[in-house]
Tab-separated table of C-alpha atoms and ligand atoms in Angstrom:
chain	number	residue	atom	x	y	z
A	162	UNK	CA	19.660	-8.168	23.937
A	163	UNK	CA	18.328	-8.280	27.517
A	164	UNK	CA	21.500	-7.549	28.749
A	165	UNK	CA	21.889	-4.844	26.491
A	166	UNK	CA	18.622	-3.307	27.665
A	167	UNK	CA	19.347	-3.904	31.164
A	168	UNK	CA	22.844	-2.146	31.104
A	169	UNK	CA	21.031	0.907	29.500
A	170	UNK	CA	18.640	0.965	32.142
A	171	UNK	CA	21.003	0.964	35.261
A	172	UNK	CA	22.680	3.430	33.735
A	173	UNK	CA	19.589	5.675	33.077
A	174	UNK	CA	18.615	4.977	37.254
A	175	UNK	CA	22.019	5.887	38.204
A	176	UNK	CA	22.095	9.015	36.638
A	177	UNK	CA	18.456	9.996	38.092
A	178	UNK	CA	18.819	8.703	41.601
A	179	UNK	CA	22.321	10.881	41.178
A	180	UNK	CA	21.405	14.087	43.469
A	181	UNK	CA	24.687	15.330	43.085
A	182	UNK	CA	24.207	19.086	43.295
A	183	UNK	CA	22.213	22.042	43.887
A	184	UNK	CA	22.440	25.605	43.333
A	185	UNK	CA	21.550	27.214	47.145
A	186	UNK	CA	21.693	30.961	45.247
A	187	UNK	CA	21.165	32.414	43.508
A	188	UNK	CA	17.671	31.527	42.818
A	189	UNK	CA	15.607	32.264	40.130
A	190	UNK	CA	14.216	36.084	39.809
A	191	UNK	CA	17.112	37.202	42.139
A	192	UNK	CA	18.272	41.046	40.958
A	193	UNK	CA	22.078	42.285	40.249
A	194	UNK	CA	23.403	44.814	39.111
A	195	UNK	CA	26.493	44.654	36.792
A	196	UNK	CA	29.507	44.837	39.366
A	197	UNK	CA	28.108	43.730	42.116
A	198	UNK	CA	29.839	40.882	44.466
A	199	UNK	CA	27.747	37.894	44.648
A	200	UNK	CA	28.240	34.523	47.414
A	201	UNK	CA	27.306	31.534	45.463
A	202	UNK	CA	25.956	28.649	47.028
A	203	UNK	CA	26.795	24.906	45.878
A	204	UNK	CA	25.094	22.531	47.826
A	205	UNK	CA	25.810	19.065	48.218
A	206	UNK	CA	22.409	17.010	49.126
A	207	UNK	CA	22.673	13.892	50.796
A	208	UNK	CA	23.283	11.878	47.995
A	209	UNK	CA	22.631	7.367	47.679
A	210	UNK	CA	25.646	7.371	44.910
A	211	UNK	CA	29.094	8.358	45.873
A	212	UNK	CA	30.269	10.870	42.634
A	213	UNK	CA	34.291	11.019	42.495
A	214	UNK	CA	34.333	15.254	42.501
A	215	UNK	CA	36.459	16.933	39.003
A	216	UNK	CA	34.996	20.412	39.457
A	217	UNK	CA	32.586	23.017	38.547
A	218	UNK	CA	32.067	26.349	36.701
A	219	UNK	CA	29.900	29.190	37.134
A	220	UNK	CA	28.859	31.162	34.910
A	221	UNK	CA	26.285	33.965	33.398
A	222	UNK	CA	25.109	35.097	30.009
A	223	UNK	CA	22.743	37.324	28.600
A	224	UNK	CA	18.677	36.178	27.760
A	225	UNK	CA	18.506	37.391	24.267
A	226	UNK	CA	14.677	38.263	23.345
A	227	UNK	CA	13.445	36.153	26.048
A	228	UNK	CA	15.519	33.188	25.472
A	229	UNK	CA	18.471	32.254	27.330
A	230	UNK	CA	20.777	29.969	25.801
A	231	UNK	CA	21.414	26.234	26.256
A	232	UNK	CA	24.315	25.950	29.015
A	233	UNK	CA	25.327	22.798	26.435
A	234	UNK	CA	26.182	25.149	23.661
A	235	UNK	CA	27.024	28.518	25.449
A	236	UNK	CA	27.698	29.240	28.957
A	237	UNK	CA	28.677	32.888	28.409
A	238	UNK	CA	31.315	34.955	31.479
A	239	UNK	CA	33.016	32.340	33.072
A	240	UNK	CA	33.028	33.521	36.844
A	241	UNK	CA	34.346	30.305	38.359
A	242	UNK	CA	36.516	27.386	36.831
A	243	UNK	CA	37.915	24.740	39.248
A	244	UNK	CA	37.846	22.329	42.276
A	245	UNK	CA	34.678	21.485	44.619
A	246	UNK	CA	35.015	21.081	48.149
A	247	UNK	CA	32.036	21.021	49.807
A	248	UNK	CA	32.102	20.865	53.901
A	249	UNK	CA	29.984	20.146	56.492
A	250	UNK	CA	28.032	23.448	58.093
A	251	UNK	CA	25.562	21.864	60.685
A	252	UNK	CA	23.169	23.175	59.843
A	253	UNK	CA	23.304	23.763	56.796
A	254	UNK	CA	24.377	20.670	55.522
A	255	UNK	CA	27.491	19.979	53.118
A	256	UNK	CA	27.948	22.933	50.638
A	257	UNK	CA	31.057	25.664	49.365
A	258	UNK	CA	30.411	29.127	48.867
A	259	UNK	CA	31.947	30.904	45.838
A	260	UNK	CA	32.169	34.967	45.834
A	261	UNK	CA	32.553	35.995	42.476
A	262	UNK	CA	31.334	39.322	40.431
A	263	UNK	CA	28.640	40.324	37.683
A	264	UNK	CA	30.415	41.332	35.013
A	265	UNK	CA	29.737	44.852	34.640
A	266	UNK	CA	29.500	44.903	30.367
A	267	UNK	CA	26.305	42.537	31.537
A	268	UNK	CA	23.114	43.935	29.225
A	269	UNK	CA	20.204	44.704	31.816
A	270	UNK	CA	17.307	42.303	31.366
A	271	UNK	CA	17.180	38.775	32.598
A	272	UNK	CA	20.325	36.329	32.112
A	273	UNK	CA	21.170	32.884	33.224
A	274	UNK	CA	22.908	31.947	36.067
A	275	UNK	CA	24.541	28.489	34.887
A	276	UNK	CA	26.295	25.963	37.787
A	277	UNK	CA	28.024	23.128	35.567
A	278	UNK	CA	29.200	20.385	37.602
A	279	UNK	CA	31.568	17.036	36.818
A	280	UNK	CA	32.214	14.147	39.097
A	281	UNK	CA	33.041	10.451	38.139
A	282	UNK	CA	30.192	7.946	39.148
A	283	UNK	CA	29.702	4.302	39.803
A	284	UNK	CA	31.998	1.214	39.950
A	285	UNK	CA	33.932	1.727	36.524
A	286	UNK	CA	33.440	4.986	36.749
A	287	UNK	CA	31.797	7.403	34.576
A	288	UNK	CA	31.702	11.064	33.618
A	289	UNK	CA	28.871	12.620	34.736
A	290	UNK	CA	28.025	16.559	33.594
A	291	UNK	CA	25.202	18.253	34.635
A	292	UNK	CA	24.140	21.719	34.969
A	293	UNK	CA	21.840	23.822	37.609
A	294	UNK	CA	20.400	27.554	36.585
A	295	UNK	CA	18.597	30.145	38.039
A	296	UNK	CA	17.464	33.037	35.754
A	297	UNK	CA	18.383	36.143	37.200
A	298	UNK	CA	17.707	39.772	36.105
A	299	UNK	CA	20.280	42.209	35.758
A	300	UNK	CA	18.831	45.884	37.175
B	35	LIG	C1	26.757	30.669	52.094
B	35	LIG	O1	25.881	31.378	51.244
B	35	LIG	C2	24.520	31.285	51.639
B	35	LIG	C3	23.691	31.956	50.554
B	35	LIG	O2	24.236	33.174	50.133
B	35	LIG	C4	24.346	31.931	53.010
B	35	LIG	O3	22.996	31.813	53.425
B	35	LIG	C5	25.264	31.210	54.005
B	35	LIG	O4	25.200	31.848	55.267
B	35	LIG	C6	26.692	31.220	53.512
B	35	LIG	N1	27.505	30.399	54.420
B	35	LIG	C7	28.698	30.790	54.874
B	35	LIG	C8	29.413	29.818	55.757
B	35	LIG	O5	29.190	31.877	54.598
B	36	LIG	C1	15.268	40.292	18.931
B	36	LIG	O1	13.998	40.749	18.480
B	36	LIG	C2	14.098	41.894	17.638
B	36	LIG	C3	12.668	42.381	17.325
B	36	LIG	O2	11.790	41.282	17.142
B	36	LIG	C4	14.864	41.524	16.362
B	36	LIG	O3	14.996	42.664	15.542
B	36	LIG	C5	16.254	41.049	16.757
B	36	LIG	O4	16.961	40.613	15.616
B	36	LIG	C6	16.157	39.890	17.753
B	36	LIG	N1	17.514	39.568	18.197
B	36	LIG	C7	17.973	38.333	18.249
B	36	LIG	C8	19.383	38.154	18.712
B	36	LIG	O5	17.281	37.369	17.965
B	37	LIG	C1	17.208	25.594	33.672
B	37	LIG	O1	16.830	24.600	34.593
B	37	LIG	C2	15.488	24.155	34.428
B	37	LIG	C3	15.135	23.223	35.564
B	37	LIG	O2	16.205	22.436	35.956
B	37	LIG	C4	15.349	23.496	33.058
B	37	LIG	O3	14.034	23.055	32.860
B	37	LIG	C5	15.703	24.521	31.991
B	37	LIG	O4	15.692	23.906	30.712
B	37	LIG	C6	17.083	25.112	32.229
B	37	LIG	N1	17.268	26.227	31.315
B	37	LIG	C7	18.218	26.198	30.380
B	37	LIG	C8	18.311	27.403	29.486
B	37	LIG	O5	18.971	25.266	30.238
Protein backbone atom coordinates (compact mmCIF):
# COMPACT_ATOMS: atom_id res chain seq x y z
CA UNK A 1 0.00 0.00 0.00
CA UNK A 2 2.84 2.44 0.79
CA UNK A 3 4.64 1.26 -1.94
CA UNK A 4 1.84 1.57 -4.09
CA UNK A 5 1.39 5.20 -3.10
CA UNK A 6 4.93 5.93 -3.32
CA UNK A 7 5.34 4.55 -6.97
CA UNK A 8 2.34 6.85 -7.92
CA UNK A 9 3.96 9.69 -6.50
CA UNK A 10 7.46 9.47 -8.25
CA UNK A 11 5.77 9.09 -11.12
CA UNK A 12 3.51 12.21 -10.67
CA UNK A 13 7.18 14.33 -9.72
CA UNK A 14 8.74 12.97 -12.73
CA UNK A 15 6.32 14.05 -15.01
CA UNK A 16 6.20 17.74 -13.37
CA UNK A 17 9.87 18.30 -12.84
CA UNK A 18 9.82 17.01 -16.78
CA UNK A 19 10.51 20.52 -18.66
CA UNK A 20 10.74 18.85 -21.76
CA UNK A 21 9.52 21.46 -24.23
CA UNK A 22 8.46 24.80 -25.11
CA UNK A 23 6.84 26.48 -27.86
CA UNK A 24 9.44 29.73 -28.66
CA UNK A 25 6.53 30.97 -31.43
CA UNK A 26 4.34 31.40 -32.06
CA UNK A 27 2.97 32.94 -29.02
CA UNK A 28 -0.30 33.57 -28.04
CA UNK A 29 -2.28 36.60 -29.92
CA UNK A 30 0.29 36.33 -32.81
CA UNK A 31 -1.70 37.26 -36.37
CA UNK A 32 -1.61 35.08 -39.80
CA UNK A 33 -3.08 35.15 -42.50
CA UNK A 34 -4.17 31.93 -44.33
CA UNK A 35 -1.03 31.14 -46.62
CA UNK A 36 1.38 32.67 -45.01
CA UNK A 37 4.95 30.88 -44.19
CA UNK A 38 5.49 30.64 -40.58
CA UNK A 39 9.24 29.57 -38.57
CA UNK A 40 8.22 27.59 -35.63
CA UNK A 41 10.18 27.52 -32.67
CA UNK A 42 10.66 24.26 -30.40
CA UNK A 43 12.68 24.89 -27.61
CA UNK A 44 14.41 22.56 -25.54
CA UNK A 45 14.89 24.07 -21.79
CA UNK A 46 17.50 22.82 -19.75
CA UNK A 47 15.86 19.98 -18.52
CA UNK A 48 16.89 17.65 -14.73
CA UNK A 49 15.32 14.37 -16.61
CA UNK A 50 16.89 13.04 -19.70
CA UNK A 51 13.50 12.26 -22.18
CA UNK A 52 14.53 9.56 -24.98
CA UNK A 53 13.13 12.00 -28.14
CA UNK A 54 10.08 9.98 -30.63
CA UNK A 55 8.88 13.20 -32.24
CA UNK A 56 6.48 15.95 -32.51
CA UNK A 57 3.55 17.42 -34.53
CA UNK A 58 2.34 20.75 -35.20
CA UNK A 59 -0.62 21.61 -35.84
CA UNK A 60 -3.68 24.32 -36.11
CA UNK A 61 -7.44 24.26 -35.98
CA UNK A 62 -10.15 26.54 -35.96
CA UNK A 63 -11.74 28.25 -32.35
CA UNK A 64 -15.32 27.52 -32.94
CA UNK A 65 -17.58 30.21 -30.97
CA UNK A 66 -14.83 31.02 -28.73
CA UNK A 67 -13.73 27.63 -27.90
CA UNK A 68 -10.87 25.91 -29.28
CA UNK A 69 -10.78 22.33 -29.06
CA UNK A 70 -8.93 19.92 -26.75
CA UNK A 71 -5.50 19.02 -28.63
CA UNK A 72 -6.45 15.34 -26.84
CA UNK A 73 -9.46 14.89 -29.01
CA UNK A 74 -8.73 17.09 -32.16
CA UNK A 75 -5.64 18.62 -33.33
CA UNK A 76 -7.06 19.84 -36.65
CA UNK A 77 -4.22 20.63 -40.11
CA UNK A 78 -1.41 18.66 -39.40
CA UNK A 79 1.57 21.02 -40.48
CA UNK A 80 4.39 18.93 -39.07
CA UNK A 81 4.66 15.07 -38.28
CA UNK A 82 8.12 13.66 -37.39
CA UNK A 83 11.61 13.65 -35.72
CA UNK A 84 13.04 16.35 -33.09
CA UNK A 85 16.43 17.46 -33.21
CA UNK A 86 17.04 20.19 -31.25
CA UNK A 87 20.77 21.88 -31.39
CA UNK A 88 22.69 24.05 -29.58
CA UNK A 89 22.43 28.02 -30.79
CA UNK A 90 24.53 29.93 -28.10
CA UNK A 91 22.62 31.94 -27.42
CA UNK A 92 19.75 30.83 -27.79
CA UNK A 93 19.96 27.73 -26.15
CA UNK A 94 18.98 24.14 -27.60
CA UNK A 95 15.91 24.45 -29.97
CA UNK A 96 14.79 23.36 -34.00
CA UNK A 97 12.99 25.60 -36.11
CA UNK A 98 10.15 24.24 -38.29
CA UNK A 99 8.86 26.46 -41.45
CA UNK A 100 5.63 25.30 -42.29
CA UNK A 101 2.32 27.16 -43.83
CA UNK A 102 -1.28 28.34 -42.62
CA UNK A 103 -3.47 26.53 -44.41
CA UNK A 104 -5.18 28.88 -46.54
CA UNK A 105 -9.09 27.17 -46.20
CA UNK A 106 -8.21 28.47 -42.36
CA UNK A 107 -11.70 30.42 -41.14
CA UNK A 108 -10.51 34.00 -39.89
CA UNK A 109 -10.98 34.37 -36.15
CA UNK A 110 -8.74 32.94 -33.52
CA UNK A 111 -7.41 29.17 -33.79
CA UNK A 112 -5.01 27.08 -31.87
CA UNK A 113 -1.63 26.62 -32.49
CA UNK A 114 -1.04 22.97 -30.97
CA UNK A 115 2.92 21.60 -30.43
CA UNK A 116 2.41 17.78 -29.37
CA UNK A 117 5.50 16.29 -28.24
CA UNK A 118 6.63 12.38 -27.31
CA UNK A 119 9.83 11.28 -25.72
CA UNK A 120 10.46 8.13 -23.49
CA UNK A 121 11.34 9.05 -19.78
CA UNK A 122 13.00 7.55 -16.79
CA UNK A 123 14.86 4.25 -16.06
CA UNK A 124 12.21 1.71 -17.55
CA UNK A 125 11.17 4.05 -19.65
CA UNK A 126 7.92 5.60 -20.22
CA UNK A 127 5.81 7.38 -22.81
CA UNK A 128 5.44 10.70 -22.12
CA UNK A 129 2.85 13.07 -24.41
CA UNK A 130 2.36 16.43 -23.82
CA UNK A 131 1.18 19.33 -25.69
CA UNK A 132 2.15 23.29 -25.84
CA UNK A 133 -0.45 25.99 -27.58
CA UNK A 134 -0.56 29.37 -28.37
CA UNK A 135 -3.91 30.81 -29.63
CA UNK A 136 -3.38 32.65 -32.62
CA UNK A 137 -5.78 34.73 -34.79
CA UNK A 138 -6.13 34.25 -38.30
CA UNK A 139 -6.53 38.01 -40.12
C1 LIG B 1 14.27 30.42 -34.97
O1 LIG B 1 13.01 31.05 -34.86
C2 LIG B 1 12.98 32.09 -33.90
C3 LIG B 1 11.54 32.56 -33.78
O2 LIG B 1 10.92 32.72 -35.02
C4 LIG B 1 13.94 33.20 -34.33
O3 LIG B 1 13.94 34.23 -33.36
C5 LIG B 1 15.34 32.60 -34.46
O4 LIG B 1 16.24 33.58 -34.96
C6 LIG B 1 15.33 31.42 -35.40
N1 LIG B 1 16.66 30.79 -35.39
C7 LIG B 1 17.29 30.42 -36.50
C8 LIG B 1 18.62 29.76 -36.31
O5 LIG B 1 16.83 30.59 -37.62
C1 LIG C 1 -22.02 29.02 -32.64
O1 LIG C 1 -22.96 29.95 -32.10
C2 LIG C 1 -24.07 30.17 -32.97
C3 LIG C 1 -24.94 31.29 -32.36
O2 LIG C 1 -25.00 31.16 -30.94
C4 LIG C 1 -24.85 28.87 -33.14
O3 LIG C 1 -25.93 29.08 -34.03
C5 LIG C 1 -23.92 27.83 -33.75
O4 LIG C 1 -24.59 26.58 -33.84
C6 LIG C 1 -22.68 27.66 -32.88
N1 LIG C 1 -21.76 26.75 -33.57
C7 LIG C 1 -21.17 25.74 -32.97
C8 LIG C 1 -20.27 24.89 -33.81
O5 LIG C 1 -21.30 25.52 -31.78
C1 LIG D 1 -3.35 25.71 -23.84
O1 LIG D 1 -2.31 25.80 -22.90
C2 LIG D 1 -2.71 26.38 -21.66
C3 LIG D 1 -1.49 26.58 -20.79
O2 LIG D 1 -0.55 25.57 -20.95
C4 LIG D 1 -3.75 25.47 -21.01
O3 LIG D 1 -4.18 26.02 -19.79
C5 LIG D 1 -4.94 25.36 -21.95
O4 LIG D 1 -5.88 24.43 -21.42
C6 LIG D 1 -4.52 24.87 -23.32
N1 LIG D 1 -5.65 24.99 -24.23
C7 LIG D 1 -6.19 23.91 -24.79
C8 LIG D 1 -7.37 24.15 -25.70
O5 LIG D 1 -5.78 22.79 -24.60
Amino acid sequence: MLFKYIAVFAVGISATLAQTIELGFPQNGDNFCPGQEVVVQAIQPESLASCIQVGIALAIDDCVNGSCPDPAEALGSVLYAGSWTPENHPPGGFYQNFTVTIPSYLAEGPAIFTLTHLCLLGAAPYPFLEYRNATVNIV
